[in-house]
mmCIF file of C-alpha atoms in Angstrom:
data_model
loop_
_atom_site.group_PDB
_atom_site.id
_atom_site.type_symbol
_atom_site.label_atom_id
_atom_site.label_comp_id
_atom_site.label_asym_id
_atom_site.label_seq_id
_atom_site.Cartn_x
_atom_site.Cartn_y
_atom_site.Cartn_z
ATOM 1 C CA LEU A 1 7.546 13.780 4.720
ATOM 2 C CA THR A 2 9.428 14.844 1.619
ATOM 3 C CA PHE A 3 11.401 12.398 -0.501
ATOM 4 C CA GLY A 4 13.954 13.686 -2.989
ATOM 5 C CA SER A 5 14.341 10.399 -4.854
ATOM 6 C CA GLU A 6 13.088 6.862 -5.251
ATOM 7 C CA GLU A 7 16.107 5.733 -3.216
ATOM 8 C CA ALA A 8 15.106 8.019 -0.335
ATOM 9 C CA LEU A 9 11.541 6.673 -0.432
ATOM 10 C CA GLY A 10 12.810 3.080 -0.449
ATOM 11 C CA GLY A 11 15.202 3.833 2.385
ATOM 12 C CA TRP A 12 12.381 5.302 4.467
ATOM 13 C CA TRP A 13 10.220 2.164 4.063
ATOM 14 C CA ALA A 14 13.195 -0.116 4.785
ATOM 15 C CA GLU A 15 13.997 1.809 7.974
ATOM 16 C CA ARG A 16 10.351 1.738 9.036
ATOM 17 C CA HIS A 17 10.300 -2.042 8.534
ATOM 18 C CA ARG A 18 13.435 -2.383 10.652
ATOM 19 C CA TRP A 19 11.419 -1.101 13.625
ATOM 20 C CA GLU A 20 8.125 -2.830 12.768
ATOM 21 C CA ARG A 21 9.294 -6.184 11.424
ATOM 22 C CA ASP A 22 7.562 -8.120 14.222
ATOM 23 C CA THR A 23 4.127 -6.781 13.262
ATOM 24 C CA HIS A 24 4.478 -5.693 9.606
ATOM 25 C CA ARG A 25 5.317 -7.417 6.315
ATOM 26 C CA LEU A 26 7.486 -5.963 3.547
ATOM 27 C CA THR A 27 7.501 -7.773 0.188
ATOM 28 C CA VAL A 28 9.788 -6.695 -2.641
ATOM 29 C CA ALA A 29 9.384 -7.471 -6.354
ATOM 30 C CA VAL A 30 12.714 -7.835 -8.156
ATOM 31 C CA GLU A 31 13.518 -8.063 -11.867
ATOM 32 C CA ASP A 32 17.099 -8.491 -13.074
ATOM 33 C CA ARG A 33 18.346 -7.683 -9.545
ATOM 34 C CA ALA A 34 16.504 -4.325 -9.520
ATOM 35 C CA VAL A 35 13.610 -3.563 -7.188
ATOM 36 C CA VAL A 36 10.521 -2.898 -9.319
ATOM 37 C CA GLY A 37 7.875 -2.744 -6.593
ATOM 38 C CA PHE A 38 6.937 -3.496 -3.009
ATOM 39 C CA THR A 39 4.076 -3.856 -0.562
ATOM 40 C CA TYR A 40 3.994 -2.977 3.124
ATOM 41 C CA LEU A 41 1.216 -4.223 5.380
ATOM 42 C CA GLY A 42 0.404 -4.592 9.037
ATOM 43 C CA PRO A 43 -2.256 -3.945 11.645
ATOM 44 C CA SER A 44 -4.647 -1.033 11.181
ATOM 45 C CA GLU A 45 -5.517 1.370 13.972
ATOM 46 C CA GLU A 46 -8.939 -0.345 13.909
ATOM 47 C CA PRO A 47 -8.808 -3.538 16.037
ATOM 48 C CA GLY A 48 -9.018 -6.773 14.051
ATOM 49 C CA VAL A 49 -8.377 -5.035 10.734
ATOM 50 C CA ALA A 50 -5.187 -5.208 8.641
ATOM 51 C CA GLU A 51 -3.905 -2.333 6.535
ATOM 52 C CA LEU A 52 -2.132 -2.282 3.202
ATOM 53 C CA TYR A 53 0.068 0.722 3.927
ATOM 54 C CA ALA A 54 1.829 0.775 0.587
ATOM 55 C CA ILE A 55 1.907 -0.844 -2.801
ATOM 56 C CA HIS A 56 4.406 0.896 -5.041
ATOM 57 C CA VAL A 57 5.471 -0.102 -8.544
ATOM 58 C CA ASP A 58 8.313 1.492 -10.477
ATOM 59 C CA PRO A 59 6.741 3.816 -13.075
ATOM 60 C CA GLY A 60 8.400 1.837 -15.892
ATOM 61 C CA HIS A 61 6.625 -1.314 -14.689
ATOM 62 C CA VAL A 62 3.114 0.095 -14.188
ATOM 63 C CA GLY A 63 0.746 -2.003 -16.280
ATOM 64 C CA SER A 64 3.181 -4.930 -16.493
ATOM 65 C CA GLY A 65 1.394 -7.124 -13.921
ATOM 66 C CA VAL A 66 3.868 -6.474 -11.081
ATOM 67 C CA GLY A 67 1.227 -4.656 -9.029
ATOM 68 C CA ARG A 68 -1.289 -7.463 -9.528
ATOM 69 C CA LEU A 69 1.310 -10.055 -8.416
ATOM 70 C CA LEU A 70 2.185 -7.992 -5.344
ATOM 71 C CA MET A 71 -1.504 -7.672 -4.465
ATOM 72 C CA ARG A 72 -2.073 -11.418 -4.865
ATOM 73 C CA ASP A 73 0.869 -12.026 -2.548
ATOM 74 C CA ALA A 74 -0.439 -9.567 0.053
ATOM 75 C CA LEU A 75 -4.075 -10.706 0.233
ATOM 76 C CA PRO A 76 -3.573 -13.923 2.256
ATOM 77 C CA HIS A 77 -1.586 -11.949 4.834
ATOM 78 C CA LEU A 78 -4.272 -9.284 5.264
ATOM 79 C CA GLY A 79 -6.763 -11.641 6.909
ATOM 80 C CA GLU A 80 -10.547 -11.338 6.943
ATOM 81 C CA ARG A 81 -10.854 -7.535 6.877
ATOM 82 C CA ALA A 82 -8.443 -5.005 5.441
ATOM 83 C CA VAL A 83 -8.242 -1.317 4.566
ATOM 84 C CA LEU A 84 -5.984 0.962 2.550
ATOM 85 C CA TRP A 85 -5.830 4.686 1.858
ATOM 86 C CA VAL A 86 -5.540 6.096 -1.665
ATOM 87 C CA LEU A 87 -5.221 9.629 -2.980
ATOM 88 C CA GLU A 88 -8.679 10.812 -3.993
ATOM 89 C CA GLY A 89 -7.408 12.085 -7.361
ATOM 90 C CA ASN A 90 -5.480 8.911 -8.264
ATOM 91 C CA ALA A 91 -8.053 7.407 -10.647
ATOM 92 C CA ARG A 92 -5.647 4.757 -11.954
ATOM 93 C CA ALA A 93 -4.903 3.385 -8.476
ATOM 94 C CA ARG A 94 -8.571 3.507 -7.536
ATOM 95 C CA ARG A 95 -9.489 1.422 -10.630
ATOM 96 C CA PHE A 96 -6.707 -1.045 -9.752
ATOM 97 C CA TYR A 97 -8.070 -1.526 -6.232
ATOM 98 C CA GLU A 98 -11.683 -1.755 -7.381
ATOM 99 C CA LYS A 99 -10.762 -4.485 -9.910
ATOM 100 C CA GLY A 100 -9.101 -6.316 -7.008
ATOM 101 C CA GLY A 101 -12.245 -6.405 -4.866
ATOM 102 C CA TRP A 102 -11.648 -3.256 -2.787
ATOM 103 C CA SER A 103 -14.330 -0.571 -2.467
ATOM 104 C CA ALA A 104 -14.448 2.949 -1.074
ATOM 105 C CA ASP A 105 -16.128 2.798 2.340
ATOM 106 C CA GLY A 106 -16.940 6.497 2.748
ATOM 107 C CA ARG A 107 -14.086 7.451 5.094
ATOM 108 C CA ARG A 108 -11.886 10.388 4.075
ATOM 109 C CA ARG A 109 -8.878 12.068 5.605
ATOM 110 C CA ASP A 110 -6.544 14.941 4.878
ATOM 111 C CA SER A 111 -2.981 13.801 5.388
ATOM 112 C CA PRO A 112 0.478 15.277 4.715
ATOM 113 C CA LEU A 113 2.398 13.677 1.854
ATOM 114 C CA GLY A 114 5.526 15.076 0.225
ATOM 115 C CA GLY A 115 5.153 18.431 1.946
ATOM 116 C CA ALA A 116 1.512 18.960 0.910
ATOM 117 C CA ILE A 117 -1.836 18.110 2.470
ATOM 118 C CA THR A 118 -3.615 15.448 0.419
ATOM 119 C CA ARG A 119 -7.218 14.216 0.395
ATOM 120 C CA GLN A 120 -7.325 10.436 0.786
ATOM 121 C CA LEU A 121 -10.147 7.907 0.581
ATOM 122 C CA ARG A 122 -10.282 4.683 2.539
ATOM 123 C CA TYR A 123 -10.960 1.448 0.699
ATOM 124 C CA SER A 124 -12.029 -1.748 2.450
ATOM 125 C CA ARG A 125 -11.940 -5.392 1.501
ATOM 126 C CA VAL A 126 -13.431 -8.514 3.022
ATOM 127 C CA ALA A 127 -11.613 -11.820 2.381
ATOM 128 C CA GLY A 128 -12.978 -13.720 -0.588
ATOM 129 C CA GLY A 129 -13.022 -10.832 -3.109
ATOM 130 C CA SER A 130 -11.208 -11.184 -6.435
ATOM 131 C CA ALA A 131 -7.579 -10.228 -7.029
#
């Protein structure tokens, strides 16, 4: 997938949700009628496990608490066990997840993103961790 703009990325997630709305949850953070972040979650390919597919915050709002609020909103909907995938080189995101009670579980994958192959790490969380 290649996205030429934030609008294209948002449109892709909105279209995906249109087809998955019965099994997935899209939450949008809005400030002054502008979207500043969102989460997308649903079932993982592993039975009985939920997946946080996306948590995106507008670059101008990173560090403002929007991501933390979105995560707090998502956690009750993820159930007892949840996973997410993060780019191996994204140290900031990895710290964010680790502060929220997620931990790398040793699984890795190479996956296409924006026209390139990326190395991703899987993080897991068991209900009851901090947010």
